[in-house]
Coordinates of N, CA and C in Angstrom, one line a residue:
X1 N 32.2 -21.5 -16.6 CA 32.4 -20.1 -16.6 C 33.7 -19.8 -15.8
X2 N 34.5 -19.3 -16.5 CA 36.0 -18.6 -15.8 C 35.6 -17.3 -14.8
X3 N 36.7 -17.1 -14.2 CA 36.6 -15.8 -13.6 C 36.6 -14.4 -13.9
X4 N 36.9 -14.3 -15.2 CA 36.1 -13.3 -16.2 C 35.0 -13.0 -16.3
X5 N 34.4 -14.3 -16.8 CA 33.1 -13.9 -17.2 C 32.4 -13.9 -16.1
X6 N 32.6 -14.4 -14.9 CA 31.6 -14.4 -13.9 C 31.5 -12.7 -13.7
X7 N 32.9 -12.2 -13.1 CA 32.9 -10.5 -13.0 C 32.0 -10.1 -13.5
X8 N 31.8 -10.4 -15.2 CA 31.3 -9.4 -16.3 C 29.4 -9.9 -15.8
X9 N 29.1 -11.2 -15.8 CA 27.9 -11.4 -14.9 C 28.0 -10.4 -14.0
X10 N 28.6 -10.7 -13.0 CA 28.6 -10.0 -11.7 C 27.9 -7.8 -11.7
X11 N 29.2 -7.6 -12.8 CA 28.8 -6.3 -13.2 C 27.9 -6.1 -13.5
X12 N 27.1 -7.2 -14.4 CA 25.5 -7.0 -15.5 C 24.5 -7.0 -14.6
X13 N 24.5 -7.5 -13.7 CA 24.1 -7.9 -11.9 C 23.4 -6.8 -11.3
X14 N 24.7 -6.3 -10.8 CA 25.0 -4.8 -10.2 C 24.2 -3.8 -10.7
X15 N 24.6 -3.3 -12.1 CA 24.0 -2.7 -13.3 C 22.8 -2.5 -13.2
X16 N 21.9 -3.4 -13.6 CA 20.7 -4.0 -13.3 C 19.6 -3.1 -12.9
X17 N 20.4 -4.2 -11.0 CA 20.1 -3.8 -10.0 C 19.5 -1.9 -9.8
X18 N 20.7 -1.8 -10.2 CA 21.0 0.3 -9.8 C 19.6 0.7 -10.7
X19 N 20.2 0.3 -11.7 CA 18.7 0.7 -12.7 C 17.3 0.7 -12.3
X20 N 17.0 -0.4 -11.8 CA 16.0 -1.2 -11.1 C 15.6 0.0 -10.2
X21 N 16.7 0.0 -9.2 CA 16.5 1.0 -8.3 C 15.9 2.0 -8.5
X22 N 16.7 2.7 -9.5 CA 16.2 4.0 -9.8 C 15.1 4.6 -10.6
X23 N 14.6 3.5 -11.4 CA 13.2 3.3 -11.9 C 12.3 3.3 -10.8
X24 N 12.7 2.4 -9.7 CA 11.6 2.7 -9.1 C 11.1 3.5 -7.9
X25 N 12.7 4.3 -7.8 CA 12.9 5.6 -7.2 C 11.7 6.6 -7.9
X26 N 12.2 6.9 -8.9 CA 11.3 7.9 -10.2 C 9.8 7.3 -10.0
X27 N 9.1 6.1 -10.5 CA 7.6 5.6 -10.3 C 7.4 6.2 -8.9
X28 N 8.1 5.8 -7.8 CA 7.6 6.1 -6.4 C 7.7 7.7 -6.3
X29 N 8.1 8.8 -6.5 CA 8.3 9.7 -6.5 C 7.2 10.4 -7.4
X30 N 6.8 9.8 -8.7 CA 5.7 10.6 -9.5 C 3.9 10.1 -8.4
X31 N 4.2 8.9 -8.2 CA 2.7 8.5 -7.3 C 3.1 9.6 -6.1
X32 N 3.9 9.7 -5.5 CA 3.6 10.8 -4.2 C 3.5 12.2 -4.4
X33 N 4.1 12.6 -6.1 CA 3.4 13.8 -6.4 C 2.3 14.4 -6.7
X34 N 1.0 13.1 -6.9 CA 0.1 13.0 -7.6 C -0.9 14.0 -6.2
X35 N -1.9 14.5 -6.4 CA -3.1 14.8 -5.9 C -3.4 13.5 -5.1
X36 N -4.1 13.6 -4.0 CA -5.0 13.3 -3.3 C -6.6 13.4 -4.0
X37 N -7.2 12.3 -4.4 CA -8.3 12.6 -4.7 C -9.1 12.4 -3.5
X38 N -10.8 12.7 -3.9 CA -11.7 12.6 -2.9 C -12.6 10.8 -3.0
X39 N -11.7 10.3 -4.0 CA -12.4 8.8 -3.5 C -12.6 8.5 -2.3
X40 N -13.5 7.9 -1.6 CA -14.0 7.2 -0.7 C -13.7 5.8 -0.8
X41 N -13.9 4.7 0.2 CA -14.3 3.5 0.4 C -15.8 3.3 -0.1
X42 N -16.1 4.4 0.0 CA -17.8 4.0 0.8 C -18.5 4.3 -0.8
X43 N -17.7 5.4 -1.7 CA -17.8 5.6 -3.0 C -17.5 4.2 -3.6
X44 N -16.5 3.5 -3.7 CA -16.1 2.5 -4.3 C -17.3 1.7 -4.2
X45 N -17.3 0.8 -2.5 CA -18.1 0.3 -2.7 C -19.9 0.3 -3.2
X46 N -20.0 2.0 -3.2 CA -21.5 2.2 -3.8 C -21.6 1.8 -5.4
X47 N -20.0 2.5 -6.2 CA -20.6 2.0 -7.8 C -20.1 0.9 -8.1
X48 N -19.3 0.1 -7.1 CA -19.2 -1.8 -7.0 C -20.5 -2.6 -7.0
X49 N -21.6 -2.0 -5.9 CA -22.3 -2.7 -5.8 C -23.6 -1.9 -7.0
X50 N -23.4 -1.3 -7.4 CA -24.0 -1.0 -8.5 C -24.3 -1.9 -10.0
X51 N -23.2 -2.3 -10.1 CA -23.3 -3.0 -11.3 C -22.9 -4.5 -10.9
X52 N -23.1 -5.3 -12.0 CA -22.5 -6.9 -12.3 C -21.6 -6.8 -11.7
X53 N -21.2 -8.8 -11.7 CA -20.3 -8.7 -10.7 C -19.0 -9.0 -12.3
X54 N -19.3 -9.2 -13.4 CA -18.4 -8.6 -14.3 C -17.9 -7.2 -14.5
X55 N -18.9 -6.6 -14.6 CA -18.3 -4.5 -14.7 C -18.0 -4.4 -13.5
X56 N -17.9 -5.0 -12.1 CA -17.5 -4.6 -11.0 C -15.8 -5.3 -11.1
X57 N -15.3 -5.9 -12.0 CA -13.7 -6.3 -11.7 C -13.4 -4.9 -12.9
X58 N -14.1 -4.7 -14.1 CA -13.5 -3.9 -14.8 C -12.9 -2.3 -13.8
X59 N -14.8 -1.6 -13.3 CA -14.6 -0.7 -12.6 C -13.8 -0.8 -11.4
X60 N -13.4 -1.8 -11.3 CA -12.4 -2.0 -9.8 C -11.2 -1.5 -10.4
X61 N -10.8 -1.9 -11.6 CA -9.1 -1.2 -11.6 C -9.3 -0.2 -12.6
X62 N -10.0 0.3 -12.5 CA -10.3 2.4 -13.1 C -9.8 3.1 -11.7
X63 N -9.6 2.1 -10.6 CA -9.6 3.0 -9.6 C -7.9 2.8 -9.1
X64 N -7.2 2.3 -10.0 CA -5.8 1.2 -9.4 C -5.0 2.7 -10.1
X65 N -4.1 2.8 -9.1 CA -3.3 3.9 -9.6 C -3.5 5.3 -8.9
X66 N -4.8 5.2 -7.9 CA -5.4 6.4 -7.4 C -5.0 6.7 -6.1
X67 N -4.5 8.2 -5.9 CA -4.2 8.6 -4.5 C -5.2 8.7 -3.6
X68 N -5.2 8.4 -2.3 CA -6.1 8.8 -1.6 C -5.1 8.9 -0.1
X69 N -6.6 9.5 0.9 CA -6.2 9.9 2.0 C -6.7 9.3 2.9
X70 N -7.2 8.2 3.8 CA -8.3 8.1 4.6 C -7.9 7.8 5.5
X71 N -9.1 7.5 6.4 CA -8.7 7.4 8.4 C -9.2 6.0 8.1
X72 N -8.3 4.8 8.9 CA -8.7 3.8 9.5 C -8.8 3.4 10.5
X73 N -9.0 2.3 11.0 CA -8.3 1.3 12.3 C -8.0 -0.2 12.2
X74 N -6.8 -0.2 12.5 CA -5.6 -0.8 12.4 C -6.4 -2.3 13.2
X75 N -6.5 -3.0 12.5 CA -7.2 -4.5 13.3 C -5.7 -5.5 13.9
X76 N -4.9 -5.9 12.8 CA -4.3 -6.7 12.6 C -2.7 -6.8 11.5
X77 N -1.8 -7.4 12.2 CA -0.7 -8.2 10.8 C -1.0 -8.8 10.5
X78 N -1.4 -9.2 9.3 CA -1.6 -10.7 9.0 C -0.7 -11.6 8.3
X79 N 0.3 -11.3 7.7 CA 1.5 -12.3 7.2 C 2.6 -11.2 7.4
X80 N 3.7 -12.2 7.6 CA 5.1 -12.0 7.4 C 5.6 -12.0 6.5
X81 N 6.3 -11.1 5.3 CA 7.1 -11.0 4.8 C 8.4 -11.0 4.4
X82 N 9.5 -11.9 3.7 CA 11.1 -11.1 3.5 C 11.0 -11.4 4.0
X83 N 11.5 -12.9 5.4 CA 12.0 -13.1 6.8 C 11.8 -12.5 8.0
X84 N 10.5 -11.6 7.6 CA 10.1 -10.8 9.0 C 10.3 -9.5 8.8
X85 N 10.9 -9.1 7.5 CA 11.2 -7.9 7.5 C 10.0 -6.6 6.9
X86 N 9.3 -7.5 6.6 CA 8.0 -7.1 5.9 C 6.8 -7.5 6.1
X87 N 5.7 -6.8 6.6 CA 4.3 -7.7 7.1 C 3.2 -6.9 6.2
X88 N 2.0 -7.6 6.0 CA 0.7 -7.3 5.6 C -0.1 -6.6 7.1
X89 N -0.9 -5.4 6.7 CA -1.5 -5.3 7.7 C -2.9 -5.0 7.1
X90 N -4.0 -5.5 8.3 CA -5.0 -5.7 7.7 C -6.0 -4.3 8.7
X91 N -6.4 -3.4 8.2 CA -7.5 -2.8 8.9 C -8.7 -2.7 8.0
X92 N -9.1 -1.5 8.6 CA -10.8 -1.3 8.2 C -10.9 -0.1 8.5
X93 N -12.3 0.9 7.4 CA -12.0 2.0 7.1 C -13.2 2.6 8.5
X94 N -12.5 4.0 8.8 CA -13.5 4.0 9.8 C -14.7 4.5 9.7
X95 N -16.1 3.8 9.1 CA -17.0 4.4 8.8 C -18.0 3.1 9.1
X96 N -19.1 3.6 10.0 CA -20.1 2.1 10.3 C -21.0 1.7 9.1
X97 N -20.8 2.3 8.3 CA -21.8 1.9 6.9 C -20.7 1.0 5.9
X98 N -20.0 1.2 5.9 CA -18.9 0.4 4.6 C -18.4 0.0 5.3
X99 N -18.5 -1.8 4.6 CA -17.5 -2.8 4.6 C -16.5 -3.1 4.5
X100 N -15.7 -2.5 3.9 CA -14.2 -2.5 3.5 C -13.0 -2.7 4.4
X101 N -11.9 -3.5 3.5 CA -10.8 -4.0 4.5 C -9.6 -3.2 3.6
X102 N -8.9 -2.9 4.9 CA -7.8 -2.4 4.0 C -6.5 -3.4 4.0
X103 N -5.9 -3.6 3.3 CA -4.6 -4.1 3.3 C -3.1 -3.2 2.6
X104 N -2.2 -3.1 3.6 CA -1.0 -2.4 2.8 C 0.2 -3.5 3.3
X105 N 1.5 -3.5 2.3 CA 2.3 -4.2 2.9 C 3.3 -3.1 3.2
X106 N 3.6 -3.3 4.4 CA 4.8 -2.4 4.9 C 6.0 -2.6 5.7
X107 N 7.3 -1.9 5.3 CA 8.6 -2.8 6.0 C 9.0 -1.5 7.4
X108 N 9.2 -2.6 8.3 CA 9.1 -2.3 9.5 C 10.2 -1.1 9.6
X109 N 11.1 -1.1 9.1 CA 12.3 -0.2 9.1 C 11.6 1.0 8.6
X110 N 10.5 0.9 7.8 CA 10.1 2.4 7.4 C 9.0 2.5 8.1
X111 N 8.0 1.4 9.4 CA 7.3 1.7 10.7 C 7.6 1.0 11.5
X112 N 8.4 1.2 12.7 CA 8.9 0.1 13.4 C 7.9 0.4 14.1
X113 N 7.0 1.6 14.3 CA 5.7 1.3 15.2 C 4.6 0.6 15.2
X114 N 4.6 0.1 13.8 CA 4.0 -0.6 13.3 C 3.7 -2.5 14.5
X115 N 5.0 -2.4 14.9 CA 5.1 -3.9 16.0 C 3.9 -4.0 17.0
X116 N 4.5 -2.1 17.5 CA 3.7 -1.9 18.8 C 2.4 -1.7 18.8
X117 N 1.6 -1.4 18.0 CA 0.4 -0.8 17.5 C -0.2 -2.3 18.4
X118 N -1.6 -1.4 18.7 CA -2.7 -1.7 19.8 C -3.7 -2.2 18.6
X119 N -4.6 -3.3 18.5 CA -5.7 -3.3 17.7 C -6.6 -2.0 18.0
X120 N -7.6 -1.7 17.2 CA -8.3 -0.9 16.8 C -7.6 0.4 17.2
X121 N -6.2 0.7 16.7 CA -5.5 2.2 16.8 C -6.1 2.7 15.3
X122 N -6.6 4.1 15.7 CA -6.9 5.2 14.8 C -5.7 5.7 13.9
X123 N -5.8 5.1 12.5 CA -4.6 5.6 11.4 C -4.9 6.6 10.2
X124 N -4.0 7.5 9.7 CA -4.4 8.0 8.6 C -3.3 7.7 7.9
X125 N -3.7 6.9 6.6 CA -3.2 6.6 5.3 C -2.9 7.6 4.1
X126 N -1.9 7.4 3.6 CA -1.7 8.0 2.4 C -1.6 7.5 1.3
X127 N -2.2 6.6 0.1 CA -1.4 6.1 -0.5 C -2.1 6.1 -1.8
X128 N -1.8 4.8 -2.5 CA -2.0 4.5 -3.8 C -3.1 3.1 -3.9
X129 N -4.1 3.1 -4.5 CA -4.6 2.0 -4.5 C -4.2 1.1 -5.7
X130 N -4.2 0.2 -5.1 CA -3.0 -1.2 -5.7 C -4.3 -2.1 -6.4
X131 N -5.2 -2.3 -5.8 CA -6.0 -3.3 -6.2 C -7.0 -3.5 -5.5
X132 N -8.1 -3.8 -5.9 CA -10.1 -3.9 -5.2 C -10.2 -5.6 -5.7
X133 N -10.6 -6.2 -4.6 CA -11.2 -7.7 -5.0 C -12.3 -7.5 -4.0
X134 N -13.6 -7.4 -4.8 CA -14.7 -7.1 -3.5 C -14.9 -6.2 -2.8
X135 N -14.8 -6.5 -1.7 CA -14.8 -5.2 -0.3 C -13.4 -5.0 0.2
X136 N -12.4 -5.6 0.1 CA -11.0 -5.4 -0.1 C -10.0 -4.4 -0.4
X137 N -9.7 -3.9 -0.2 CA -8.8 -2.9 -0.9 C -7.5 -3.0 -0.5
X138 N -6.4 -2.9 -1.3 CA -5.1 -2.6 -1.6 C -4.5 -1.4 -1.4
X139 N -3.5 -1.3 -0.6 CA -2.8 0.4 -0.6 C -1.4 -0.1 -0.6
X140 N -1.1 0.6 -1.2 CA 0.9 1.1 -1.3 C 0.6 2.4 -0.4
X141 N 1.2 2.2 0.9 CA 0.9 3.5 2.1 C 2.2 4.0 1.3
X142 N 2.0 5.4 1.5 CA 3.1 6.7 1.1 C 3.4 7.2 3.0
X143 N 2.4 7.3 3.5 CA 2.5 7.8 4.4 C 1.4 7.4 5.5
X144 N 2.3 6.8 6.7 CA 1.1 6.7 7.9 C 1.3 7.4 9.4
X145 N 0.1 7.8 9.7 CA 0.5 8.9 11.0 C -0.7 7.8 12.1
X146 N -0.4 8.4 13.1 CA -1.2 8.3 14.2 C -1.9 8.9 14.4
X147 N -1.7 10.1 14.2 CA -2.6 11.3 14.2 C -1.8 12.5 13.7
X148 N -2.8 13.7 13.5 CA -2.1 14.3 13.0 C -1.0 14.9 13.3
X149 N 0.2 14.6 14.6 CA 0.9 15.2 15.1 C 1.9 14.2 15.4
X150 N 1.7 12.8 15.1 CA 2.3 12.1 15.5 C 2.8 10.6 14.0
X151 N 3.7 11.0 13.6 CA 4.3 10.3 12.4 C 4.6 9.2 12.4
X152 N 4.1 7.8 11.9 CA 4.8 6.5 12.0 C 6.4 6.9 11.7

C-alpha cells in the first residue's frame, strides 16, 4: 500500500467512525426519550417463574429494550473494563422478596463516584434493560443518583 491509499483507508476510517458516532448518538437519545415504565424486578421475576424454563428465555427478551426506574444497592465492581476505564457493577434490587442482581457497565469519567461508593449505598437507576438470564438483569444506566438530590 503507497501513501495514498493508506490516507484514502485512513479517511474511510475516520468516516466510519463519525457515523458510528452519531448513530449511536441518535439510538442513545431515542432510549432516554422513551417513558419510564412501571416494570418491576419483582414483576419480571413473578412471570419468569411462571412459566417453563423455555418461555422464560423467550419472555425474558419481550422485556429487552424497556425503560425503567428503580432503587437499588450497590454491592460491588466486579470486572474491569477498556484498561480500567470501564467497570461492571453488580447490585441488587432493594426489595426482601426478589432475588434479582443487577448488573450495568459504566465508564468512570461519566461516574467517577462510582470508585468511592461504600458497599450496600442506596442508588436510583435509570435505564434500559439490556438482557434477563435468570434472576439477573442487565441495565444500560441513563442515569444514576444517590439520592434524590445528589447526582452521580
Amino acid at each position: 500500500m503507497g501513501p495514498s491509499e493508506l490516507s484514502i483507508a485512513a479517511k474511510l476510517i475516520t468516516l466510519f467512525r463519525k457515523g458510528y458516532m452519531n448513530i449511536k448518538k441518535e439510538q442513545i437519545k431515542k432510549l432516554e426519550d422513551r417513558n419510564v415504565t412501571d416494570v418491576t424486578p419483582a414483576k419480571i421475576q413473578a412471570e419468569l417463574n411462571s412459566v417453563s424454563k423455555v418461555s422464560s428465555k423467550i419472555i425474558a427478551s419481550n422485556y429487552e429494550n424497556i425503560k425503567v426506574s428503580w432503587d437499588i444497592t450497590f454491592i460491588d465492581i466486579v470486572e474491569f473494563k477498556r484498561f480500567g476505564a470501564k467497570c461492571m457493577i453488580f447490585a441488587k434490587v432493594d426489595n426482601p422478596h426478589v432475588y434479582s442482581s443487577i448488573f450495568m457497565d459504566v465508564y468512570f469519567d461519566d461516574y467517577p463516584e462510582i470508585k468511592i461508593l461504600k458497599a450496600n449505598a442506596k442508588l436510583r437507576v435509570t435505564g434500559i434493560i439490556t438482557k434477563i438470564e435468570g434472576s439477573s438483569i442487565y441495565l444500560k444506566p441513563l442515569k444514576i443518583e444517590k439520592d434524590t438530590f445528589f447526582v452521580l
